[in-house]
Short mmCIF file of C-alpha atoms and ligand atoms in Angstrom, two decimals:
data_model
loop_
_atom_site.label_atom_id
_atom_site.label_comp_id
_atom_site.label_asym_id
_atom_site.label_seq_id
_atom_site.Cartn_x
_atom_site.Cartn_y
_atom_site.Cartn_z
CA UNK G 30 0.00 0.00 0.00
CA UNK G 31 2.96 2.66 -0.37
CA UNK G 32 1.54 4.15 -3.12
CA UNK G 33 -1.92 4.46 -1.92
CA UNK G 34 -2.10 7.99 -2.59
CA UNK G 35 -1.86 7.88 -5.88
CA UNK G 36 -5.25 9.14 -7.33
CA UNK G 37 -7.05 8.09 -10.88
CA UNK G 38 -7.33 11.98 -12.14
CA UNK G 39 -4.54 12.54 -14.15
CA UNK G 40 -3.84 16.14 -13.88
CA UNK G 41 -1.53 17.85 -16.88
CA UNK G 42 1.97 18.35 -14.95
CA UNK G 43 4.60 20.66 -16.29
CA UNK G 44 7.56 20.57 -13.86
CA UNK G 45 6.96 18.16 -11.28
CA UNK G 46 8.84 14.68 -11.55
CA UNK G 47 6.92 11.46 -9.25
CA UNK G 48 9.14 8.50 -9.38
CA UNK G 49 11.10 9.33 -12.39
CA UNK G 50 11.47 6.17 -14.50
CA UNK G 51 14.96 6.51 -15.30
CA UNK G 52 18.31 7.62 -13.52
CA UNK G 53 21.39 10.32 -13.63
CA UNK G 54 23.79 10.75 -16.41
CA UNK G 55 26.86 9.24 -14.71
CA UNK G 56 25.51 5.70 -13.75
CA UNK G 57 25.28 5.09 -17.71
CA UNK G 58 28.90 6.78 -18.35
CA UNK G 59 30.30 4.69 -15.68
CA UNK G 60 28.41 1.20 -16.92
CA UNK G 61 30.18 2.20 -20.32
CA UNK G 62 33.34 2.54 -18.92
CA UNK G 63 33.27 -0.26 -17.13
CA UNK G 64 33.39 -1.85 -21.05
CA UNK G 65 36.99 -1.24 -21.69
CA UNK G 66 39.70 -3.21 -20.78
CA UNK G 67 41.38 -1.29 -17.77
CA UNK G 68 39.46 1.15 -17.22
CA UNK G 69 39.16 2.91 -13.94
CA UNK G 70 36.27 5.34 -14.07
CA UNK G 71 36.40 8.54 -12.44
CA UNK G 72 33.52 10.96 -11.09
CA UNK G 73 34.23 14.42 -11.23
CA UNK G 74 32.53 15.51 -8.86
CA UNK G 75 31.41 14.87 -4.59
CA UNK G 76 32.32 11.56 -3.40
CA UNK G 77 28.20 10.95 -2.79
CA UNK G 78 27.20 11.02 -6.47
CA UNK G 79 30.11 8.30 -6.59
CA UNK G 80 28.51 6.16 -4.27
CA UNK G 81 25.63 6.40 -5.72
CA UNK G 82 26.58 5.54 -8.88
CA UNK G 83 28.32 2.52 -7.59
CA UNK G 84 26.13 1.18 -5.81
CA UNK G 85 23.39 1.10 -7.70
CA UNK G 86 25.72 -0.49 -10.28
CA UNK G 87 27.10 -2.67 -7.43
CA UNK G 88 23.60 -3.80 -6.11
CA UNK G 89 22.77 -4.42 -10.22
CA UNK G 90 25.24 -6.59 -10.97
CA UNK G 91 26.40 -8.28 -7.73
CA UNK G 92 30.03 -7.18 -8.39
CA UNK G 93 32.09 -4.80 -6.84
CA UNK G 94 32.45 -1.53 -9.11
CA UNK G 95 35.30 0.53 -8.42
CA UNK G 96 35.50 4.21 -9.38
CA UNK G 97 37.45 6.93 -8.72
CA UNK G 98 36.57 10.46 -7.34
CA UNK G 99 37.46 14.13 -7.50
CA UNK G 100 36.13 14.16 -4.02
CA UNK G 101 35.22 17.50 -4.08
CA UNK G 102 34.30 19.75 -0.93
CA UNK G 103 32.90 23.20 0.20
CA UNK G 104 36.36 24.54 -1.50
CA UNK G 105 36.00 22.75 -4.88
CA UNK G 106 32.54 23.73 -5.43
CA UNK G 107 33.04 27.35 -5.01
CA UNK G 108 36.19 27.57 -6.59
CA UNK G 109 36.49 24.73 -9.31
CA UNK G 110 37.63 21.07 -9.24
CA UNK G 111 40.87 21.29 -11.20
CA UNK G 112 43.07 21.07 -8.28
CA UNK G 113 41.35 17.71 -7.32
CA UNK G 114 41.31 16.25 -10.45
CA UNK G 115 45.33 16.88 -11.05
CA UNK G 116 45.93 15.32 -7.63
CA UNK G 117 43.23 12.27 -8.37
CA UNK G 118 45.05 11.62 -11.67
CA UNK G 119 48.24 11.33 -9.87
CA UNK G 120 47.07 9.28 -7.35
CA UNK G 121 45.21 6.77 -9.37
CA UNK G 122 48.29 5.97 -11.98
CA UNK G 123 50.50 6.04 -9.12
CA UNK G 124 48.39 3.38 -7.12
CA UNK G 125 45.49 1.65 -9.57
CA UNK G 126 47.64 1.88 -12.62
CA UNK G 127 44.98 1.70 -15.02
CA UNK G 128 45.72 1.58 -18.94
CA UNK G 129 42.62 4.06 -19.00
CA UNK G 130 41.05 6.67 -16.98
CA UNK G 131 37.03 7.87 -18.26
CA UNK G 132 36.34 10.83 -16.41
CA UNK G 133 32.61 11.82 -16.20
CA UNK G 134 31.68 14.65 -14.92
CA UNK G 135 28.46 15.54 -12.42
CA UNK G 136 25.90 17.88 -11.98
CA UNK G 137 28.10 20.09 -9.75
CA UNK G 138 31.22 20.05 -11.56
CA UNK G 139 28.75 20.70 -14.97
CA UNK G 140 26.87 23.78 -12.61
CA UNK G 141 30.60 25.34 -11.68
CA UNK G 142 31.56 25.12 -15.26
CA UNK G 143 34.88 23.08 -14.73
CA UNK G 144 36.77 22.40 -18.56
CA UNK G 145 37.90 19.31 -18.42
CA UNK G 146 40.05 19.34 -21.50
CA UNK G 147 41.96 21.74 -20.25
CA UNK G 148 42.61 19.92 -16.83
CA UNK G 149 43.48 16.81 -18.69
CA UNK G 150 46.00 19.37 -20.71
CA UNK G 151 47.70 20.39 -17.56
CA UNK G 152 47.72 16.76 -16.09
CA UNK G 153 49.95 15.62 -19.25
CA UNK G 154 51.78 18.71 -19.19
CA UNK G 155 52.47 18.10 -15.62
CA UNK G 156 53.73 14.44 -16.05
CA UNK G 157 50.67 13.42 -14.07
CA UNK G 158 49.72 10.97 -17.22
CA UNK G 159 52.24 8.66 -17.61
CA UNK G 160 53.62 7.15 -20.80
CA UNK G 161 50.96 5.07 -22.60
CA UNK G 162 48.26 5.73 -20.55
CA UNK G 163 45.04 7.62 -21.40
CA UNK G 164 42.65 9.83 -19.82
CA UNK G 165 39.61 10.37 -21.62
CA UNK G 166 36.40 12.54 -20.65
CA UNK G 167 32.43 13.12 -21.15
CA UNK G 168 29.92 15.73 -19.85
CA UNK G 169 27.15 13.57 -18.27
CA UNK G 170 25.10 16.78 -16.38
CA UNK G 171 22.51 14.94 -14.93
CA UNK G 172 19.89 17.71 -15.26
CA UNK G 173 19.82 16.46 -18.94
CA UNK G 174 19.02 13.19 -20.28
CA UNK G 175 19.16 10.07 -18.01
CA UNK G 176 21.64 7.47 -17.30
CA UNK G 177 21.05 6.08 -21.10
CA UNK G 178 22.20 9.82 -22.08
CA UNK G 179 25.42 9.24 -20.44
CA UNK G 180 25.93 5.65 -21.77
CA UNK G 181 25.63 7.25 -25.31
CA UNK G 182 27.81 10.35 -24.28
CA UNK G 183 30.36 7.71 -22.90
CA UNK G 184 30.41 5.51 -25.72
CA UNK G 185 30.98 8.91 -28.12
CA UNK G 186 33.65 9.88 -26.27
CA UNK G 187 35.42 6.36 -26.55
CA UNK G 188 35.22 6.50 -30.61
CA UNK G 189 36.57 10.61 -30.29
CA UNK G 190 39.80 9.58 -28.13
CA UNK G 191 40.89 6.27 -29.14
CA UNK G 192 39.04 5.64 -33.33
CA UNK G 193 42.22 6.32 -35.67
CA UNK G 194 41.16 6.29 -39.33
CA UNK G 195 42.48 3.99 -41.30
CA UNK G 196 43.10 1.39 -44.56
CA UNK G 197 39.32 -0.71 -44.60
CA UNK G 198 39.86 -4.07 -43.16
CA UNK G 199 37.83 -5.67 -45.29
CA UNK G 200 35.33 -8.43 -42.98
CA UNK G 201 35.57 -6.07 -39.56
CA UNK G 202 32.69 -4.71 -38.86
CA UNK G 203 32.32 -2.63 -35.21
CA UNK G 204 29.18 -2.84 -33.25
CA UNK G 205 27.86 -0.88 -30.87
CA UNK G 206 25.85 -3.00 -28.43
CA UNK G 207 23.82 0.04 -26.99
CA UNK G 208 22.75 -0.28 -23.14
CA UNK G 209 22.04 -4.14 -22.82
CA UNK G 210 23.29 -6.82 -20.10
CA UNK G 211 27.02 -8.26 -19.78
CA UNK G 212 24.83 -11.49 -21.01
CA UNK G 213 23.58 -9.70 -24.00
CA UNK G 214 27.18 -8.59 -25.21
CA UNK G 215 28.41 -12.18 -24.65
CA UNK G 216 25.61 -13.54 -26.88
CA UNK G 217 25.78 -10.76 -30.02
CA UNK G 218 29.34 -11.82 -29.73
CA UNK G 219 28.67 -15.43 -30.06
CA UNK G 220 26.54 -14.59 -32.98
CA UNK G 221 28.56 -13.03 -34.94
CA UNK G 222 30.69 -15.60 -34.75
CA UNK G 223 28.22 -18.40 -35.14
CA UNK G 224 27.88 -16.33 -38.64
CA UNK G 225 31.82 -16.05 -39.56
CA UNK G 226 31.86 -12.45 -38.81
CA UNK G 227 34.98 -10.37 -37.05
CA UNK G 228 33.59 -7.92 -35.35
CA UNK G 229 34.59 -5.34 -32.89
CA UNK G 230 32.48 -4.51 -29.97
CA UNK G 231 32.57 -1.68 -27.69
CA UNK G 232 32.04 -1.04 -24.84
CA UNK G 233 32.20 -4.71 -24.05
CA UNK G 234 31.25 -5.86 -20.23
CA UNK G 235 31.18 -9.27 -20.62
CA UNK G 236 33.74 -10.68 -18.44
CA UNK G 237 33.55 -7.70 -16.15
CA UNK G 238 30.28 -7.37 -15.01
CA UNK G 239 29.41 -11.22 -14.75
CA UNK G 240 33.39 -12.48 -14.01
CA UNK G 241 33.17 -15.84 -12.45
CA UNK G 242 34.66 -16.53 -9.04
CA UNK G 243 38.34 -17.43 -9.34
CA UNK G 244 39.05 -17.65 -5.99
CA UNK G 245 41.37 -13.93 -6.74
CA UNK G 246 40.24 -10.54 -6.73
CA UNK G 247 40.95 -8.83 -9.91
CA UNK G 248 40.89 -5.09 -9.95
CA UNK G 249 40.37 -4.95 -13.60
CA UNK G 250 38.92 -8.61 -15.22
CA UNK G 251 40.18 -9.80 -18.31
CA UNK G 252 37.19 -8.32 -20.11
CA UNK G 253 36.60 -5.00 -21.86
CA UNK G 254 37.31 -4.06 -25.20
CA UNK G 255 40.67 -2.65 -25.65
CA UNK G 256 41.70 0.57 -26.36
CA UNK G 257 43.84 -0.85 -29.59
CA UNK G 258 40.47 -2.59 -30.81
CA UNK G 259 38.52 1.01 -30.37
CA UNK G 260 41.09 2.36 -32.29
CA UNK G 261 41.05 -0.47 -34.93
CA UNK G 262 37.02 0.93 -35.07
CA UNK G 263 38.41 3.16 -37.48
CA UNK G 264 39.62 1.06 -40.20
CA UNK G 265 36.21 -1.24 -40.00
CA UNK G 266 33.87 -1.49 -43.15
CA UNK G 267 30.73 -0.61 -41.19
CA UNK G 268 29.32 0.29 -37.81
CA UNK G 269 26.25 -1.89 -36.58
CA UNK G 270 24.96 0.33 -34.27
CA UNK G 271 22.13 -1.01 -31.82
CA UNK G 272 19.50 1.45 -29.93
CA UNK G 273 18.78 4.42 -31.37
CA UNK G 274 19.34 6.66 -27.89
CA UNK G 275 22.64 4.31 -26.85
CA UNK G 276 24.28 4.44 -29.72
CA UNK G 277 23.59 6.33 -32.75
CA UNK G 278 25.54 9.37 -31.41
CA UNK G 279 29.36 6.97 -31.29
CA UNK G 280 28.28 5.63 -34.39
CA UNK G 281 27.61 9.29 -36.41
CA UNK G 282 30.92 10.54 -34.52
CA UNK G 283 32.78 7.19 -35.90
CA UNK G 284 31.45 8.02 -39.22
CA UNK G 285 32.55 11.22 -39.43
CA UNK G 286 35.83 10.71 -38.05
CA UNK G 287 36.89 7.42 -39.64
CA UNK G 288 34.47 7.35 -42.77
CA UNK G 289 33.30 4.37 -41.59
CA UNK G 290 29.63 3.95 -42.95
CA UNK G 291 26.79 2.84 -39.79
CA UNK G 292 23.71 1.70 -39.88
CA UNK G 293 21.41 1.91 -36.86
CA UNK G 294 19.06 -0.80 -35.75
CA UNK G 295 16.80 -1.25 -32.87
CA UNK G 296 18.10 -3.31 -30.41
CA UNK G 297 17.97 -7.48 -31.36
CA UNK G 298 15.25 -8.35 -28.35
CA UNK G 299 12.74 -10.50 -30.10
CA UNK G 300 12.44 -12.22 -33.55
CA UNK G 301 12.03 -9.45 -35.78
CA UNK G 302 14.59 -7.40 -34.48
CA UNK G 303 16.60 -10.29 -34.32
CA UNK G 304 16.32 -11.40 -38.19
CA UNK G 305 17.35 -7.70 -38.88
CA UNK G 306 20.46 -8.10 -37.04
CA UNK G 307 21.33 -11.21 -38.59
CA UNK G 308 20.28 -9.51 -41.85
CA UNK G 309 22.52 -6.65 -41.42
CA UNK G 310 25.61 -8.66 -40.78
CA UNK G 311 24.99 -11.43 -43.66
CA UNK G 312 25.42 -7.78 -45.86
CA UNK G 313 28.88 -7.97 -44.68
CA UNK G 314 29.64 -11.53 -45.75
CA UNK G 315 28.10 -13.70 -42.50
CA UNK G 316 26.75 -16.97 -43.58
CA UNK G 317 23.71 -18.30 -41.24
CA UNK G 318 24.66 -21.61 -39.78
CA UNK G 319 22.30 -23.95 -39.32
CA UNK G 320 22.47 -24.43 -35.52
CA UNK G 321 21.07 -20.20 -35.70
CA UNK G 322 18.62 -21.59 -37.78
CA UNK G 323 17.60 -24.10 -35.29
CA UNK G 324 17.68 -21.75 -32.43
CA UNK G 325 14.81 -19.68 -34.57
CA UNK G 326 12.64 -22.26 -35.22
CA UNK G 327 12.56 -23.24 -31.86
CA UNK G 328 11.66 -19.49 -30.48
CA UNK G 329 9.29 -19.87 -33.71
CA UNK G 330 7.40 -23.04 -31.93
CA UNK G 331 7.38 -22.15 -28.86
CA UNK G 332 5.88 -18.49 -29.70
CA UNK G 333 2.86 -20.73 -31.71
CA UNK G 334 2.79 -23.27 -29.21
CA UNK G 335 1.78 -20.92 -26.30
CA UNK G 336 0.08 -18.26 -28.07
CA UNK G 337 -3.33 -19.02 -26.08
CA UNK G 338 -1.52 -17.47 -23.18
CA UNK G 339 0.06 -14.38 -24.59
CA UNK G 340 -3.15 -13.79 -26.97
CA UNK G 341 -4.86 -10.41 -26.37
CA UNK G 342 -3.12 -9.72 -22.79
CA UNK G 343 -2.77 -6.15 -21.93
CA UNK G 344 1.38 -5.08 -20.82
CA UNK G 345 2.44 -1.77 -19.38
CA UNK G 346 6.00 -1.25 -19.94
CA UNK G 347 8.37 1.61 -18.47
CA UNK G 348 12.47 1.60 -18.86
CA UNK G 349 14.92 2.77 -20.87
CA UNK G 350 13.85 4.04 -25.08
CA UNK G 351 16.06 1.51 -27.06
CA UNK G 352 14.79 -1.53 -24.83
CA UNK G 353 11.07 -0.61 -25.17
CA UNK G 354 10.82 -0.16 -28.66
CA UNK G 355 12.05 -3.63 -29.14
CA UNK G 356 10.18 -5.54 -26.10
CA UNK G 357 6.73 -3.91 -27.66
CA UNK G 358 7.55 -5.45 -30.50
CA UNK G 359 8.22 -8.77 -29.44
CA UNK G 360 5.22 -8.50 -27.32
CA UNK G 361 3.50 -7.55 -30.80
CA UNK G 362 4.65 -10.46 -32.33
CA UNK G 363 2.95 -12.81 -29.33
CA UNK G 364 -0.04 -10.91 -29.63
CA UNK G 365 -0.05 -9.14 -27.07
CA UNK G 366 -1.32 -6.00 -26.53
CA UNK G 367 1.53 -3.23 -24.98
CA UNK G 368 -1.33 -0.38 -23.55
CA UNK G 369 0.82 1.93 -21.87
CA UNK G 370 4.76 3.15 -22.42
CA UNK G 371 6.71 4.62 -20.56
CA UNK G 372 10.17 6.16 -20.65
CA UNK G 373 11.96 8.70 -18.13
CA UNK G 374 14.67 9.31 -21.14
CA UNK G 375 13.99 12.54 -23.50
CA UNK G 376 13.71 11.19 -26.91
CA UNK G 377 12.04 13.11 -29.12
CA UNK G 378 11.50 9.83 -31.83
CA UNK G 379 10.45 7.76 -29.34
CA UNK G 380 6.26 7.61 -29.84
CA UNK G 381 7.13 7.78 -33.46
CA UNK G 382 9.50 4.33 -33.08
CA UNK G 383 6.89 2.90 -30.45
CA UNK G 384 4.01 3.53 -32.90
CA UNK G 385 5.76 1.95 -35.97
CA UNK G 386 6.38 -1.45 -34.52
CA UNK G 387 3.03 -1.40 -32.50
CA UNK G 388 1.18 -0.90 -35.74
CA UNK G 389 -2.90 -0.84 -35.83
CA UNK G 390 -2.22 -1.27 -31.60
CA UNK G 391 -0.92 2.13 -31.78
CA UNK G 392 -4.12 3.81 -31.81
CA UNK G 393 -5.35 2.81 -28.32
CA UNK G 394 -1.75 2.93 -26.60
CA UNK G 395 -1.00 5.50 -24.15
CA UNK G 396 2.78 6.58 -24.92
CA UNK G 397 4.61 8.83 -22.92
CA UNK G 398 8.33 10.13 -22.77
CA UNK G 399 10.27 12.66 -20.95
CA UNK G 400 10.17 14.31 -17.42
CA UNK G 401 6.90 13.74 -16.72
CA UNK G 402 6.24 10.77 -17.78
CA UNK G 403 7.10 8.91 -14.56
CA UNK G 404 6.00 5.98 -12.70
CA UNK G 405 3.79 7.99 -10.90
CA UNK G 406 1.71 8.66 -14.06
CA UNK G 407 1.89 5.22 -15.47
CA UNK G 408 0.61 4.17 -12.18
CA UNK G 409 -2.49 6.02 -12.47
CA UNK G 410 -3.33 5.38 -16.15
CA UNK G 411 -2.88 1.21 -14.64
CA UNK G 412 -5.51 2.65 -11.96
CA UNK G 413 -8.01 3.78 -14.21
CA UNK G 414 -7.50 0.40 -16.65
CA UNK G 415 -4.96 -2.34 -15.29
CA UNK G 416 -3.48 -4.69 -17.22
CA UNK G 417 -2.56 -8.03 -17.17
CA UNK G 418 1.28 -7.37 -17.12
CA UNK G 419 3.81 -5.02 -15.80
CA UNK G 420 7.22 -5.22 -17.43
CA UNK G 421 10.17 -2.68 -15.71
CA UNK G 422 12.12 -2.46 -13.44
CA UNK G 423 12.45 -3.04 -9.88
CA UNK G 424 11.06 -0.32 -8.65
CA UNK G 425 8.15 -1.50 -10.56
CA UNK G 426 7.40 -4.05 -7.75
CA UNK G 427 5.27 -1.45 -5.81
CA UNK G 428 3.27 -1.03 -8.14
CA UNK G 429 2.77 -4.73 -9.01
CA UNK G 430 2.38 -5.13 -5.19
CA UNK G 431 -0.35 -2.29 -4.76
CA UNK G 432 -2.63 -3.22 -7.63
CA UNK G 433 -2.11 -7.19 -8.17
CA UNK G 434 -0.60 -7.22 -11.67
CA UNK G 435 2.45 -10.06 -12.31
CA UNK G 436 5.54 -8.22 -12.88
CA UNK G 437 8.39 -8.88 -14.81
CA UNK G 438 12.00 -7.71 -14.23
CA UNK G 439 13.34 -6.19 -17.19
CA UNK G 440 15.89 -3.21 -17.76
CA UNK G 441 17.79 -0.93 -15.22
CA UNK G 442 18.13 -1.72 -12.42
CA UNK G 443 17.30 -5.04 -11.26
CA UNK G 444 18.17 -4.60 -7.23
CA UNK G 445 15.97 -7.88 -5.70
CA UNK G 446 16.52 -10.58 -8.31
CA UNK G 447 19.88 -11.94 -10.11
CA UNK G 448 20.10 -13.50 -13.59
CA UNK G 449 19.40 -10.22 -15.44
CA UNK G 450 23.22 -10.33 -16.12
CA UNK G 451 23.69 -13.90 -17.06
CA UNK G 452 20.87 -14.88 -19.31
CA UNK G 453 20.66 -12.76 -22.39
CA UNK G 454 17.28 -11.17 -24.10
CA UNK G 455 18.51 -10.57 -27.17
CA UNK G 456 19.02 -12.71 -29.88
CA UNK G 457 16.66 -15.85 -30.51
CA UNK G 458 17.33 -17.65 -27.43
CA UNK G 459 17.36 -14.86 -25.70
CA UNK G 460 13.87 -14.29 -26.96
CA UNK G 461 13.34 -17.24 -25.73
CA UNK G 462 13.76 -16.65 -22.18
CA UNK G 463 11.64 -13.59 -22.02
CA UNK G 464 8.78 -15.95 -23.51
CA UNK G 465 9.55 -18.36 -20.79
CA UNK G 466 9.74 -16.01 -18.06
CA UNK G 467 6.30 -14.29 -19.38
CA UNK G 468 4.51 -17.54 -19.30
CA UNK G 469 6.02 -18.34 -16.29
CA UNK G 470 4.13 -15.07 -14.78
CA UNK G 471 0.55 -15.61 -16.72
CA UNK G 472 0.47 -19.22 -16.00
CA UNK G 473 1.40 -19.03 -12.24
CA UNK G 474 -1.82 -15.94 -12.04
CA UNK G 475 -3.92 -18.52 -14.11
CA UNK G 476 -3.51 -20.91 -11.84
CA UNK G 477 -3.31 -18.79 -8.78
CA UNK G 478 -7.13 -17.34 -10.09
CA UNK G 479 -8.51 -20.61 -11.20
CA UNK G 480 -11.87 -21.68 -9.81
CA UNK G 481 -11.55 -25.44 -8.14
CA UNK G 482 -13.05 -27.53 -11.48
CA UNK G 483 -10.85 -25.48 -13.74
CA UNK G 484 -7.34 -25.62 -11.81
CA UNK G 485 -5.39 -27.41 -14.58
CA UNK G 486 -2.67 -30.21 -14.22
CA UNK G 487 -1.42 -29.86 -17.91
CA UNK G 488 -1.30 -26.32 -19.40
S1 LIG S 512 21.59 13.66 -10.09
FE1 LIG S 512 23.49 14.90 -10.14
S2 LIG S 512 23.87 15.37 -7.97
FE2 LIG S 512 22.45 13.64 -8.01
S3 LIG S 512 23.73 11.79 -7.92
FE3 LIG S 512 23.36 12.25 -10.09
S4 LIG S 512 25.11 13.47 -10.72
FE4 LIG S 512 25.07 13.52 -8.48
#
């Protein structure tokens, strides 16, 4: 009953945020960070939005994220943050000895105004950057944009510090994952391969984010993409970029830095998205195996096989752009029907992209996107017509809780459940799993609700 208050008028808000369905800049430019091979992030900024930042990516992923801080105090915010950076960059080659520091910067260091290209000038100048190690930067303000904003910021800056134009390798293609799991990287890697295709991914946080237990601590796991395959991103045929909002902005910058042509597709989550992937990379020489053709026939059976249980059921959705445009249409493709969607990130093509793949659906949807469309206002649009499903995050579960609905556990972040970084969505087996785990939610309210005579055995 927390949200008991909530009342069924929706009232036209202008500046007031309720439960904002997203989060700040910095989580996402850390999470891509995180990506190369390394890499120590660093906050510019108070050591609280650091904690913040990794914790919540701490209590996401179930590893410890380490990050550096400016630290700043009463002294740094009045009068600027370079001193603390130069003395933070000294400190963390002289004791982490990263290859690569990605500084990010917060809403106080963005307020005060501190240029961070210039402090990184003085740091090398200084001898505070030692030989063949790299400090890179992005402006993450959180009072713009939400943590997907900084992902994308993040993964720009990568391709504008490390991508060196080159001679065309002719077969390499780069992708750009966009904001998806360690789990998701792992299996668009495996893919690619599956198909005969070299590609270069980054960032890359497979093997960071979901490092098995060795028995020895590792301050920076053998994952990551590296900062010599980043710069190989120049000399690629194409760019494969995937999400709209995560990515498009490294892949435009790659393009016009490196000439390296992109194309940008939603992300893979589901079977159409998927089959454009696979498309997309058979233009570029990949051959479809048959064990990738197995792996869609089976998603293809198992979609017919329970379609009496996804047929006509009413989803609410709320996360991050990229991943809703691509569950809606899965859920599309399963017949079911997505009502309302929701997104915290500004993204001005978003109802456009949600309408396309929704189709005739579109015209009864309720889509919303920006500052005010928060949980808060999703919640009442479930109160005045609730639906059978409520896919989000886990702040979701009050919501679930307070009106009934089953709730699945999709996007960022995940704080009360693990396997969101170990089994993938995208891709067809991925698909797979989010069928399974949908079911899984239906049929346990089916039987939950069943009169006596009609509480089924088989289903
Ligand atoms: S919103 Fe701004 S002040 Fe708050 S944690 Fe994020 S970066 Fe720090």
């Amino acid at each position: 009953m927390l949200l008991r208050h909530t009342p069924t008028e929706v009232m036209e808000r202008t500046a007031l945020t309720v439960n904002p369905a997203k989060t700040c800049q910095p989580i996402g430019a850390m999470y891509a960070s995180l990506g190369v091979h390394g890499c120590l992030p660093h906050s510019h900024g108070s050591q609280g939005c650091c904690s913040y930042h990794r914790s919540t990516l701490t209590r996401h992923y179930k590893e410890p994220v380490m990050a550096a801080t400016s630290s700043f105090t009463e002294g740094s915010s009045v009068f600027g943050g370079q001193a603390n950076l130069l003395q933070a960059l000294q400190t963390i080659f002289t004791v982490y000895n990263p290859d690569v520091v990605a500084v990010h910067t917060t809403c106080l260091s963005e307020t005060i105004g501190d240029d961070i290209v210039q402090i990184v000038a003085k740091a090398r100048e200084d001898g505070k950057v030692p030989e063949g190690k790299h400090v890179l930067h992005a402006n993450t303000p959180s009072y713009v944009g939400s943590h997907v904003t900084g992902f994308a910021n993040m993964c720009k800056a990568l391709v504008t510090a490390f991508a060196e134009p080159g001679t065309k390798r002719g077969g390499q293609l780069n992708l750009l994952p966009g904001w998806v799991e360690p789990a998701d990287m792992r299996e668009l890697k495996r893919l690619a391969t599956a198909l005969g295709v070299e590609v270069v991914m980054f960032p890359d946080t497979s093997g960071v984010l979901d490092a098995p237990q060795t028995g020895v601590h590792e301050f920076y796991p053998k994952g990551g993409a590296t900062v010599d395959e980043i710069k190989s991103a120049g000399s690629s045929v194409a760019t494969i970029a995937l999400g709209l909002a995560g990515s498009a902005s490294a892949a435009e910058a790659l393009e016009e830095k490196c000439q390296v042509p992109r194309e940008i597709l939603e992300l893979p989550i589901g079977i159409e998205a998927t089959d454009r992937f696979i498309e997309a990379l058979c233009k570029y020489g990949a051959r479809v195996p048959e064990a990738v053709n197995g792996e869609r026939g089976r998603l293809l059976d198992m979609m017919a096989d329970m379609h009496q249980y996804t047929y006509g059921k009413r989803v609410a959705l709320f996360g991050d752009p990229d991943q809703l445009v691509s569950l809606c249409e899965f859920l599309v493709a399963l017949d079911m029907r997505p009502v309302y969607v929701v997104t915290g990130t500004p993204s001005t093509r978003f109802a456009e992209r949600v309408k396309k793949v929704l189709g005739p659906g579109a015209d009864t949807a309720r889509i919303a996107e920006g500052a005010q469309a928060d949980m808060y206002l999703m919640h009442q649009w479930i109160k005045n017509e609730s639906v059978d499903l409520l896919i989000g995050n886990t702040y979701g579960k009050y919501i679930a809780r307070d009106e009934d609905i089953p709730f699945l556990r999709h996007g960022f972040p995940i704080l009360d459940r693990v396997g969101h970084q170990y089994f993938p969505t995208v891709g067809y087996t991925g698909a797979m799993r989010l069928l399974e785990q949908i079911l899984g939610l239906l049929m346990d309210r089916q039987d939950r609700d069943a009169p006596e005579e009609k509480f089924e055995l088989t289903m």
